[in-house]
mmCIF file of C-alpha atoms and ligand atoms in Angstrom:
data_model
loop_
_atom_site.group_PDB
_atom_site.id
_atom_site.type_symbol
_atom_site.label_atom_id
_atom_site.label_comp_id
_atom_site.label_asym_id
_atom_site.label_seq_id
_atom_site.Cartn_x
_atom_site.Cartn_y
_atom_site.Cartn_z
ATOM 1 C CA MET C 6 -20.798 19.120 -3.006
ATOM 2 C CA THR C 7 -23.216 18.987 -0.118
ATOM 3 C CA VAL C 8 -23.061 15.861 1.970
ATOM 4 C CA ARG C 9 -26.673 16.114 2.918
ATOM 5 C CA GLN C 10 -27.824 15.253 -0.570
ATOM 6 C CA GLY C 11 -26.679 11.708 0.037
ATOM 7 C CA SER C 12 -27.980 11.373 3.537
ATOM 8 C CA ARG C 13 -31.292 10.368 4.988
ATOM 9 C CA ARG C 14 -32.492 13.922 5.443
ATOM 10 C CA CYS C 15 -33.436 14.415 1.813
ATOM 11 C CA PHE C 16 -35.018 11.149 0.872
ATOM 12 C CA SER C 17 -36.138 9.325 3.950
ATOM 13 C CA SER C 18 -39.354 9.301 5.864
ATOM 14 C CA SER C 19 -37.535 8.393 9.056
ATOM 15 C CA LYS C 20 -38.100 10.583 12.117
ATOM 16 C CA ASN C 21 -34.415 10.459 13.104
ATOM 17 C CA LEU C 22 -32.220 13.354 12.141
ATOM 18 C CA GLN C 23 -29.033 11.344 11.933
ATOM 19 C CA ALA C 24 -28.251 9.266 8.903
ATOM 20 C CA THR C 25 -26.761 5.806 9.175
ATOM 21 C CA TRP C 26 -24.205 4.375 6.811
ATOM 22 C CA GLY C 27 -22.548 1.010 6.355
ATOM 23 C CA PHE C 28 -19.200 -0.042 4.895
ATOM 24 C CA ILE C 29 -18.258 -3.686 4.419
ATOM 25 C CA GLY C 30 -14.749 -4.709 3.362
ATOM 26 C CA LEU C 31 -11.994 -2.561 4.877
ATOM 27 C CA GLY C 32 -9.220 -3.793 2.596
ATOM 28 C CA ARG C 33 -6.638 -1.927 0.527
ATOM 29 C CA MET C 34 -9.373 0.056 -1.219
ATOM 30 C CA GLY C 35 -12.176 -0.067 1.348
ATOM 31 C CA PHE C 36 -10.198 1.195 4.333
ATOM 32 C CA PRO C 37 -9.174 4.542 2.802
ATOM 33 C CA MET C 38 -12.577 4.893 1.088
ATOM 34 C CA ALA C 39 -14.398 4.459 4.410
ATOM 35 C CA LYS C 40 -11.958 6.933 5.964
ATOM 36 C CA ASN C 41 -12.845 9.568 3.349
ATOM 37 C CA LEU C 42 -16.543 8.836 3.745
ATOM 38 C CA ARG C 43 -16.379 9.253 7.519
ATOM 39 C CA ALA C 44 -14.426 12.504 7.138
ATOM 40 C CA LYS C 45 -17.082 14.018 4.842
ATOM 41 C CA LEU C 46 -20.172 12.887 6.768
ATOM 42 C CA PRO C 47 -21.795 15.164 9.315
ATOM 43 C CA ALA C 48 -20.424 14.427 12.807
ATOM 44 C CA GLU C 49 -23.823 13.269 14.078
ATOM 45 C CA ASP C 50 -24.142 10.487 11.466
ATOM 46 C CA THR C 51 -23.083 6.949 12.323
ATOM 47 C CA LEU C 52 -20.950 4.705 10.123
ATOM 48 C CA PHE C 53 -21.272 0.962 10.780
ATOM 49 C CA VAL C 54 -18.265 -0.989 9.532
ATOM 50 C CA HIS C 55 -17.584 -4.688 9.175
ATOM 51 C CA ASP C 56 -14.780 -6.887 7.900
ATOM 52 C CA VAL C 57 -14.053 -10.564 8.587
ATOM 53 C CA ASN C 58 -10.544 -9.352 9.379
ATOM 54 C CA THR C 59 -11.035 -7.945 12.877
ATOM 55 C CA ALA C 60 -7.603 -6.280 12.799
ATOM 56 C CA ALA C 61 -8.960 -3.972 10.066
ATOM 57 C CA THR C 62 -12.091 -2.989 12.005
ATOM 58 C CA SER C 63 -10.094 -2.443 15.226
ATOM 59 C CA LYS C 64 -7.626 -0.217 13.393
ATOM 60 C CA PHE C 65 -10.499 1.733 11.801
ATOM 61 C CA LEU C 66 -12.174 2.259 15.173
ATOM 62 C CA GLU C 67 -8.869 3.303 16.718
ATOM 63 C CA GLU C 68 -8.407 5.941 14.021
ATOM 64 C CA HIS C 69 -12.053 7.093 14.239
ATOM 65 C CA PRO C 70 -13.237 6.882 17.816
ATOM 66 C CA GLU C 71 -16.233 9.139 17.036
ATOM 67 C CA GLY C 72 -19.191 8.288 14.827
ATOM 68 C CA VAL C 73 -18.080 4.744 13.974
ATOM 69 C CA ARG C 74 -19.507 1.457 15.235
ATOM 70 C CA VAL C 75 -18.137 -1.980 14.446
ATOM 71 C CA ALA C 76 -20.982 -4.344 13.525
ATOM 72 C CA ASP C 77 -20.708 -7.982 14.614
ATOM 73 C CA ASN C 78 -21.848 -9.225 11.210
ATOM 74 C CA VAL C 79 -23.062 -7.974 7.848
ATOM 75 C CA ARG C 80 -26.725 -8.496 8.700
ATOM 76 C CA GLU C 81 -26.323 -5.992 11.521
ATOM 77 C CA VAL C 82 -24.925 -3.477 9.025
ATOM 78 C CA ALA C 83 -27.940 -4.020 6.744
ATOM 79 C CA GLU C 84 -30.341 -3.701 9.665
ATOM 80 C CA LYS C 85 -28.867 -0.478 11.029
ATOM 81 C CA ALA C 86 -27.621 1.423 7.965
ATOM 82 C CA GLU C 87 -29.672 2.889 5.155
ATOM 83 C CA THR C 88 -26.832 3.363 2.681
ATOM 84 C CA ILE C 89 -24.431 0.426 2.458
ATOM 85 C CA ILE C 90 -21.196 0.272 0.467
ATOM 86 C CA THR C 91 -19.342 -2.964 -0.181
ATOM 87 C CA SER C 92 -15.764 -3.409 -1.429
ATOM 88 C CA LEU C 93 -15.011 -7.124 -1.538
ATOM 89 C CA PRO C 94 -12.449 -9.262 -3.388
ATOM 90 C CA GLU C 95 -14.305 -11.795 -5.557
ATOM 91 C CA PRO C 96 -17.816 -12.639 -6.837
ATOM 92 C CA HIS C 97 -18.408 -15.347 -4.196
ATOM 93 C CA HIS C 98 -17.647 -12.884 -1.374
ATOM 94 C CA VAL C 99 -20.202 -10.433 -2.796
ATOM 95 C CA ALA C 100 -22.850 -13.158 -3.259
ATOM 96 C CA GLY C 101 -22.284 -14.454 0.298
ATOM 97 C CA VAL C 102 -22.322 -11.051 1.977
ATOM 98 C CA TYR C 103 -25.538 -9.946 0.196
ATOM 99 C CA LYS C 104 -27.276 -13.259 0.954
ATOM 100 C CA GLN C 105 -26.592 -12.708 4.641
ATOM 101 C CA MET C 106 -27.712 -9.073 4.442
ATOM 102 C CA LEU C 107 -30.940 -9.764 2.552
ATOM 103 C CA GLU C 108 -32.161 -12.900 4.325
ATOM 104 C CA PRO C 109 -34.616 -13.019 5.979
ATOM 105 C CA PRO C 110 -36.319 -10.306 3.858
ATOM 106 C CA SER C 111 -37.391 -8.283 6.895
ATOM 107 C CA LEU C 112 -35.008 -5.314 6.824
ATOM 108 C CA LEU C 113 -37.806 -2.775 6.481
ATOM 109 C CA THR C 114 -39.949 -4.187 9.241
ATOM 110 C CA ASP C 115 -37.533 -5.129 11.997
ATOM 111 C CA GLY C 116 -37.636 -1.713 13.621
ATOM 112 C CA PHE C 117 -34.103 -0.277 13.177
ATOM 113 C CA VAL C 118 -34.381 1.627 9.881
ATOM 114 C CA THR C 119 -37.599 1.403 7.941
ATOM 115 C CA THR C 120 -36.511 3.055 4.692
ATOM 116 C CA GLU C 121 -35.531 1.282 1.507
ATOM 117 C CA ARG C 122 -31.769 0.634 1.526
ATOM 118 C CA LEU C 123 -29.320 1.789 -1.109
ATOM 119 C CA PHE C 124 -26.691 -0.909 -1.685
ATOM 120 C CA ILE C 125 -23.605 0.181 -3.636
ATOM 121 C CA ASP C 126 -21.179 -2.554 -4.617
ATOM 122 C CA CYS C 127 -17.764 -1.207 -5.631
ATOM 123 C CA SER C 128 -16.165 -4.643 -6.106
ATOM 124 C CA THR C 129 -14.967 -5.761 -9.534
ATOM 125 C CA ILE C 130 -16.985 -8.920 -10.157
ATOM 126 C CA ASP C 131 -18.824 -10.534 -13.073
ATOM 127 C CA PRO C 132 -22.061 -8.845 -14.185
ATOM 128 C CA MET C 133 -24.019 -12.104 -13.786
ATOM 129 C CA THR C 134 -23.312 -12.416 -10.055
ATOM 130 C CA SER C 135 -24.011 -8.712 -9.679
ATOM 131 C CA LYS C 136 -27.379 -9.104 -11.422
ATOM 132 C CA SER C 137 -28.411 -11.995 -9.190
ATOM 133 C CA VAL C 138 -27.653 -9.880 -6.108
ATOM 134 C CA ALA C 139 -29.570 -6.936 -7.608
ATOM 135 C CA ASP C 140 -32.537 -9.214 -8.339
ATOM 136 C CA ALA C 141 -32.548 -10.469 -4.744
ATOM 137 C CA ALA C 142 -32.515 -6.899 -3.374
ATOM 138 C CA HIS C 143 -35.180 -5.638 -5.777
ATOM 139 C CA SER C 144 -37.542 -8.615 -5.678
ATOM 140 C CA SER C 145 -37.608 -8.622 -1.886
ATOM 141 C CA GLY C 146 -38.376 -4.867 -1.939
ATOM 142 C CA GLN C 147 -35.714 -4.168 0.669
ATOM 143 C CA GLY C 148 -33.615 -1.773 -1.322
ATOM 144 C CA ARG C 149 -31.969 -0.638 -4.518
ATOM 145 C CA PHE C 150 -28.714 -2.189 -5.643
ATOM 146 C CA ILE C 151 -26.193 -0.618 -7.997
ATOM 147 C CA ASP C 152 -22.833 -1.767 -9.343
ATOM 148 C CA ALA C 153 -20.139 0.885 -8.972
ATOM 149 C CA PRO C 154 -16.741 -0.595 -9.835
ATOM 150 C CA MET C 155 -13.891 1.856 -9.515
ATOM 151 C CA SER C 156 -10.607 2.825 -11.038
ATOM 152 C CA GLY C 157 -7.760 4.838 -9.583
ATOM 153 C CA GLY C 158 -6.177 2.200 -7.360
ATOM 154 C CA VAL C 159 -5.114 2.506 -3.744
ATOM 155 C CA VAL C 160 -3.562 5.914 -4.384
ATOM 156 C CA GLY C 161 -6.900 7.207 -5.729
ATOM 157 C CA ALA C 162 -8.781 5.624 -2.823
ATOM 158 C CA GLN C 163 -6.501 7.384 -0.336
ATOM 159 C CA ALA C 164 -6.689 10.727 -2.112
ATOM 160 C CA GLY C 165 -10.465 10.479 -2.674
ATOM 161 C CA THR C 166 -9.961 10.834 -6.426
ATOM 162 C CA LEU C 167 -11.448 7.529 -7.635
ATOM 163 C CA THR C 168 -13.573 7.223 -10.755
ATOM 164 C CA PHE C 169 -16.736 5.144 -10.320
ATOM 165 C CA MET C 170 -18.504 3.563 -13.298
ATOM 166 C CA ILE C 171 -22.064 2.978 -12.237
ATOM 167 C CA GLY C 172 -24.890 0.797 -13.455
ATOM 168 C CA ALA C 173 -28.081 2.111 -11.902
ATOM 169 C CA ALA C 174 -31.721 2.858 -12.563
ATOM 170 C CA PRO C 175 -32.108 6.586 -13.405
ATOM 171 C CA GLU C 176 -33.987 7.397 -10.205
ATOM 172 C CA VAL C 177 -31.088 6.363 -7.933
ATOM 173 C CA VAL C 178 -28.299 8.032 -9.883
ATOM 174 C CA GLU C 179 -28.436 11.352 -8.039
ATOM 175 C CA ARG C 180 -28.395 9.755 -4.600
ATOM 176 C CA ALA C 181 -25.625 7.312 -5.567
ATOM 177 C CA THR C 182 -23.554 10.092 -7.128
ATOM 178 C CA ALA C 183 -23.759 12.157 -3.954
ATOM 179 C CA VAL C 184 -22.561 9.189 -1.883
ATOM 180 C CA LEU C 185 -19.729 8.177 -4.218
ATOM 181 C CA SER C 186 -18.542 11.754 -4.625
ATOM 182 C CA MET C 187 -17.425 11.610 -0.997
ATOM 183 C CA MET C 188 -14.883 8.957 -2.028
ATOM 184 C CA GLY C 189 -14.072 9.889 -5.595
ATOM 185 C CA ARG C 190 -13.830 12.639 -8.157
ATOM 186 C CA ARG C 191 -15.897 11.260 -11.034
ATOM 187 C CA VAL C 192 -19.060 9.202 -11.208
ATOM 188 C CA LEU C 193 -19.933 7.968 -14.706
ATOM 189 C CA HIS C 194 -23.434 6.610 -15.182
ATOM 190 C CA LEU C 195 -23.179 4.040 -17.994
ATOM 191 C CA GLY C 196 -26.734 2.695 -17.955
ATOM 192 C CA GLU C 197 -28.946 0.252 -16.050
ATOM 193 C CA GLN C 198 -27.678 -2.109 -13.332
ATOM 194 C CA GLY C 199 -24.716 -4.126 -14.654
ATOM 195 C CA SER C 200 -23.504 -1.399 -17.005
ATOM 196 C CA GLY C 201 -20.790 -0.168 -14.659
ATOM 197 C CA LEU C 202 -19.230 -3.632 -14.597
ATOM 198 C CA HIS C 203 -19.590 -4.077 -18.347
ATOM 199 C CA GLY C 204 -17.724 -0.793 -18.875
ATOM 200 C CA LYS C 205 -15.055 -1.601 -16.316
ATOM 201 C CA LEU C 206 -14.406 -5.089 -17.715
ATOM 202 C CA ALA C 207 -14.254 -3.863 -21.334
ATOM 203 C CA ASN C 208 -11.708 -1.220 -20.300
ATOM 204 C CA ASN C 209 -9.588 -3.603 -18.251
ATOM 205 C CA TYR C 210 -9.624 -6.195 -21.045
ATOM 206 C CA LEU C 211 -8.166 -3.582 -23.377
ATOM 207 C CA LEU C 212 -5.639 -2.522 -20.740
ATOM 208 C CA ALA C 213 -4.458 -6.116 -20.168
ATOM 209 C CA LEU C 214 -3.881 -6.595 -23.890
ATOM 210 C CA ASN C 215 -2.284 -3.180 -24.458
ATOM 211 C CA ASN C 216 0.097 -3.923 -21.608
ATOM 212 C CA ILE C 217 1.392 -7.119 -23.237
ATOM 213 C CA ALA C 218 1.505 -5.551 -26.698
ATOM 214 C CA THR C 219 3.491 -2.570 -25.388
ATOM 215 C CA ALA C 220 5.998 -4.853 -23.654
ATOM 216 C CA GLU C 221 6.393 -6.888 -26.874
ATOM 217 C CA ALA C 222 6.827 -3.795 -29.047
ATOM 218 C CA MET C 223 9.347 -2.208 -26.675
ATOM 219 C CA ASN C 224 11.278 -5.478 -26.407
ATOM 220 C CA MET C 225 11.256 -5.854 -30.201
ATOM 221 C CA GLY C 226 12.629 -2.351 -30.816
ATOM 222 C CA ILE C 227 15.259 -2.589 -28.071
ATOM 223 C CA GLN C 228 16.472 -5.995 -29.355
ATOM 224 C CA TRP C 229 16.813 -4.361 -32.798
ATOM 225 C CA GLY C 230 19.099 -1.806 -31.195
ATOM 226 C CA LEU C 231 16.783 1.176 -30.697
ATOM 227 C CA ASP C 232 17.160 3.460 -27.712
ATOM 228 C CA PRO C 233 14.249 2.755 -25.275
ATOM 229 C CA LYS C 234 13.406 6.430 -24.644
ATOM 230 C CA ALA C 235 13.610 7.324 -28.345
ATOM 231 C CA LEU C 236 11.361 4.371 -29.203
ATOM 232 C CA ALA C 237 8.780 5.253 -26.525
ATOM 233 C CA GLY C 238 8.883 8.910 -27.579
ATOM 234 C CA MET C 239 8.180 7.934 -31.183
ATOM 235 C CA ILE C 240 5.332 5.546 -30.253
ATOM 236 C CA ASN C 241 3.780 8.195 -28.016
ATOM 237 C CA ILE C 242 3.295 10.595 -30.908
ATOM 238 C CA SER C 243 2.252 7.780 -33.250
ATOM 239 C CA THR C 244 -0.657 5.368 -33.616
ATOM 240 C CA GLY C 245 0.651 2.832 -31.071
ATOM 241 C CA LYS C 246 0.239 5.284 -28.198
ATOM 242 C CA CYS C 247 -1.657 3.902 -25.190
ATOM 243 C CA TRP C 248 -1.614 4.188 -21.389
ATOM 244 C CA PRO C 249 1.006 1.434 -20.961
ATOM 245 C CA SER C 250 3.313 3.083 -23.536
ATOM 246 C CA GLU C 251 2.873 6.613 -22.230
ATOM 247 C CA VAL C 252 2.267 6.481 -18.489
ATOM 248 C CA ASN C 253 3.177 2.982 -17.327
ATOM 249 C CA ASN C 254 5.893 2.062 -19.804
ATOM 250 C CA PRO C 255 7.181 -1.436 -18.906
ATOM 251 C CA VAL C 256 10.840 -0.652 -19.603
ATOM 252 C CA PRO C 257 12.822 0.580 -16.578
ATOM 253 C CA GLY C 258 14.062 4.157 -16.936
ATOM 254 C CA VAL C 259 11.689 5.215 -19.720
ATOM 255 C CA VAL C 260 9.153 6.901 -17.419
ATOM 256 C CA GLU C 261 10.562 8.342 -14.231
ATOM 257 C CA GLY C 262 8.666 7.137 -11.142
ATOM 258 C CA SER C 263 6.824 4.363 -13.003
ATOM 259 C CA PRO C 264 6.587 0.924 -11.348
ATOM 260 C CA ALA C 265 9.087 -0.394 -13.958
ATOM 261 C CA SER C 266 11.595 2.241 -12.848
ATOM 262 C CA ARG C 267 11.396 1.057 -9.230
ATOM 263 C CA GLY C 268 11.707 -2.712 -9.682
ATOM 264 C CA TYR C 269 8.042 -3.130 -10.669
ATOM 265 C CA GLU C 270 6.973 -2.368 -7.083
ATOM 266 C CA GLY C 271 3.502 -0.933 -6.345
ATOM 267 C CA GLY C 272 1.124 -0.084 -9.163
ATOM 268 C CA PHE C 273 -1.548 -2.439 -10.522
ATOM 269 C CA GLY C 274 -0.749 -5.956 -9.309
ATOM 270 C CA VAL C 275 -0.393 -8.656 -11.960
ATOM 271 C CA SER C 276 -2.939 -10.873 -10.115
ATOM 272 C CA LEU C 277 -5.534 -8.086 -10.095
ATOM 273 C CA ALA C 278 -4.976 -7.468 -13.821
ATOM 274 C CA ASN C 279 -5.372 -11.184 -14.472
ATOM 275 C CA LYS C 280 -8.476 -11.366 -12.269
ATOM 276 C CA ASP C 281 -10.167 -8.603 -14.287
ATOM 277 C CA LEU C 282 -9.089 -10.189 -17.586
ATOM 278 C CA LYS C 283 -10.595 -13.543 -16.544
ATOM 279 C CA LEU C 284 -13.844 -11.847 -15.489
ATOM 280 C CA ALA C 285 -14.025 -10.068 -18.862
ATOM 281 C CA ILE C 286 -13.393 -13.306 -20.789
ATOM 282 C CA LYS C 287 -15.955 -15.250 -18.725
ATOM 283 C CA SER C 288 -18.603 -12.547 -19.105
ATOM 284 C CA ALA C 289 -17.960 -12.162 -22.849
ATOM 285 C CA LYS C 290 -18.257 -15.929 -23.328
ATOM 286 C CA GLU C 291 -21.511 -16.003 -21.367
ATOM 287 C CA SER C 292 -22.858 -13.366 -23.749
ATOM 288 C CA GLY C 293 -21.643 -15.261 -26.829
ATOM 289 C CA ILE C 294 -19.132 -12.510 -27.709
ATOM 290 C CA LYS C 295 -16.155 -13.662 -29.778
ATOM 291 C CA LEU C 296 -12.676 -12.763 -28.513
ATOM 292 C CA ALA C 297 -9.573 -13.301 -30.602
ATOM 293 C CA LEU C 298 -6.829 -12.660 -28.040
ATOM 294 C CA GLY C 299 -8.309 -13.149 -24.563
ATOM 295 C CA ASP C 300 -7.370 -16.780 -23.882
ATOM 296 C CA GLN C 301 -3.801 -16.329 -25.075
ATOM 297 C CA ALA C 302 -3.345 -13.250 -22.921
ATOM 298 C CA LYS C 303 -4.810 -15.071 -19.916
ATOM 299 C CA ALA C 304 -2.395 -17.992 -20.354
ATOM 300 C CA PHE C 305 0.497 -15.512 -20.464
ATOM 301 C CA TYR C 306 -0.632 -13.671 -17.312
ATOM 302 C CA ASP C 307 -1.030 -17.056 -15.542
ATOM 303 C CA GLU C 308 2.660 -17.727 -16.287
ATOM 304 C CA VAL C 309 3.749 -14.258 -15.185
ATOM 305 C CA GLU C 310 1.701 -14.509 -11.978
ATOM 306 C CA ALA C 311 3.424 -17.801 -11.095
ATOM 307 C CA ALA C 312 6.991 -16.746 -11.994
ATOM 308 C CA GLU C 313 9.137 -16.173 -8.894
ATOM 309 C CA ASN C 314 10.698 -12.946 -10.264
ATOM 310 C CA CYS C 315 7.331 -11.451 -11.321
ATOM 311 C CA LYS C 316 4.627 -12.481 -8.826
ATOM 312 C CA GLY C 317 3.122 -9.731 -6.665
ATOM 313 C CA ARG C 318 4.563 -6.983 -8.886
ATOM 314 C CA ASP C 319 3.044 -4.341 -11.147
ATOM 315 C CA PHE C 320 1.522 -5.892 -14.272
ATOM 316 C CA SER C 321 4.106 -4.155 -16.492
ATOM 317 C CA VAL C 322 6.470 -6.886 -15.244
ATOM 318 C CA VAL C 323 5.277 -8.843 -18.321
ATOM 319 C CA TYR C 324 8.254 -7.131 -20.016
ATOM 320 C CA ARG C 325 10.645 -8.947 -17.640
ATOM 321 C CA HIS C 326 8.887 -12.256 -18.341
ATOM 322 C CA LEU C 327 9.411 -11.725 -22.073
ATOM 323 C CA GLY C 328 13.144 -11.513 -21.345
ATOM 324 C CA GLY C 329 13.262 -7.737 -21.886
ATOM 325 C CA LYS C 330 16.554 -5.914 -21.219
ATOM 326 C CA GLU C 331 16.425 -4.087 -17.844
HETATM 327 P P1 LIG P 402 -8.684 -6.509 -0.432
HETATM 328 O O1 LIG P 402 -8.554 -7.981 -0.535
HETATM 329 O O2 LIG P 402 -7.514 -5.696 0.045
HETATM 330 O O3 LIG P 402 -9.923 -6.128 0.522
HETATM 331 C C1 LIG P 402 -11.106 -6.848 0.610
HETATM 332 C C2 LIG P 402 -11.567 -6.854 2.061
HETATM 333 O O4 LIG P 402 -12.789 -7.583 2.141
HETATM 334 C C3 LIG P 402 -10.581 -7.536 2.999
HETATM 335 O O5 LIG P 402 -10.282 -6.682 4.089
HETATM 336 C C4 LIG P 402 -11.325 -8.782 3.451
HETATM 337 O O6 LIG P 402 -11.002 -9.196 4.788
HETATM 338 C C5 LIG P 402 -12.761 -8.328 3.333
HETATM 339 N N1 LIG P 402 -13.720 -9.434 3.252
HETATM 340 C C6 LIG P 402 -13.626 -10.582 2.531
HETATM 341 N N2 LIG P 402 -14.725 -11.342 2.728
HETATM 342 C C7 LIG P 402 -15.517 -10.656 3.591
HETATM 343 C C8 LIG P 402 -16.778 -10.934 4.169
HETATM 344 N N3 LIG P 402 -17.443 -12.063 3.922
HETATM 345 N N4 LIG P 402 -17.317 -10.014 5.005
HETATM 346 C C9 LIG P 402 -16.644 -8.869 5.291
HETATM 347 N N5 LIG P 402 -15.442 -8.558 4.756
HETATM 348 C C10 LIG P 402 -14.889 -9.446 3.925
HETATM 349 O O7 LIG P 402 -9.164 -6.014 -1.865
HETATM 350 P P2 LIG P 402 -9.047 -4.534 -2.496
HETATM 351 O O8 LIG P 402 -7.737 -4.391 -3.192
HETATM 352 O O9 LIG P 402 -9.420 -3.544 -1.448
HETATM 353 O O10 LIG P 402 -10.140 -4.616 -3.640
HETATM 354 C C11 LIG P 402 -11.536 -4.622 -3.374
HETATM 355 C C12 LIG P 402 -12.278 -4.705 -4.707
HETATM 356 O O11 LIG P 402 -11.936 -3.561 -5.498
HETATM 357 C C13 LIG P 402 -11.891 -5.933 -5.546
HETATM 358 O O12 LIG P 402 -13.030 -6.433 -6.199
HETATM 359 C C14 LIG P 402 -10.878 -5.371 -6.537
HETATM 360 O O13 LIG P 402 -10.840 -6.109 -7.754
HETATM 361 C C15 LIG P 402 -11.403 -3.972 -6.756
HETATM 362 N N6 LIG P 402 -10.375 -2.990 -7.147
HETATM 363 C C16 LIG P 402 -9.150 -2.995 -6.542
HETATM 364 C C17 LIG P 402 -8.195 -2.067 -6.943
HETATM 365 C C18 LIG P 402 -6.821 -2.042 -6.306
HETATM 366 O O14 LIG P 402 -5.928 -1.342 -6.830
HETATM 367 N N7 LIG P 402 -6.595 -2.730 -5.172
HETATM 368 C C19 LIG P 402 -8.495 -1.118 -7.936
HETATM 369 C C20 LIG P 402 -9.774 -1.119 -8.503
HETATM 370 C C21 LIG P 402 -10.698 -2.068 -8.106
#
């Protein structure tokens, strides 16, 4: 992949040769993503970073003394960078950050960078908030906004092997793909703005339910006296096979190296799984889509998230909360 595809040189009318980039939100995902981005950019380009947590920006600058500038606030990032990536926790963080970046609507005329911005939001949020941010960017004419939620977790972010599901107008897909390919392996264009989030939430809804169902089925079989590995082996060549049964089996010892086999440490945190489930339920309800199991699953994850012996662990810990034999 050529880096230059995604940089100013191909699509900008600016006289400068260097491209400018922005990254907001140097958290568990954002920090390694920004690291990979910086590593793949030409040395002469500048990456502006910002996080409300100054320890994160200081650490980033320490690790990358060349080609990185810490911006005082998110407006400065929007003023100085032409391609801006955000990786923020919740919908209200995304709404707040974009409001500050887009107001006043003078990004193209204030003299720093005069080209239309490309805003790429990698956060997992609800499609409605994402649409309102997109509308603000598009109606003010300051830039294009796409949703690009990701999967692959912290390990994928570190290795640069993330999958991005993007919702974008056709004319920005090539540019966005070039940018995201510096941080991931696959970029799936699912349709217009909002489609990336719709795809991500539908997938994570299914995952949240499959995870509980797998824990219940494994617990059921084990209580009936079946051997855990024999049961999982049978399911995994039968119609119950799914990612939680095959890769992330919730019973300790069934899959070597799985979170369950190391005390449910690491993996996909139960709060993150519950956050995505709640976003999917909220968005489905807003669209008038009937769900049979969502509310019950949510109530169960709320319990698991609050239980002393489960909180902060991989979401397969639902098996422990069911009273499964460990
Ligand atoms: P995180 O909480 O570790 O990082 C978010 C960062 O944003 C933090 O460093 C925080 O200080 C910063 N931040 C918050 N408000 C800010 C503001 N107003 N201005 C600037 N910075 C601000 O979260 P994460 O795990 O890196 O996840 C980021 C997003 O990616 C979330 O939406 C999450 O659901 C999604 N996601 C996470 C994973 C995962 O495994 N962690 C996997 C896929 C998707």
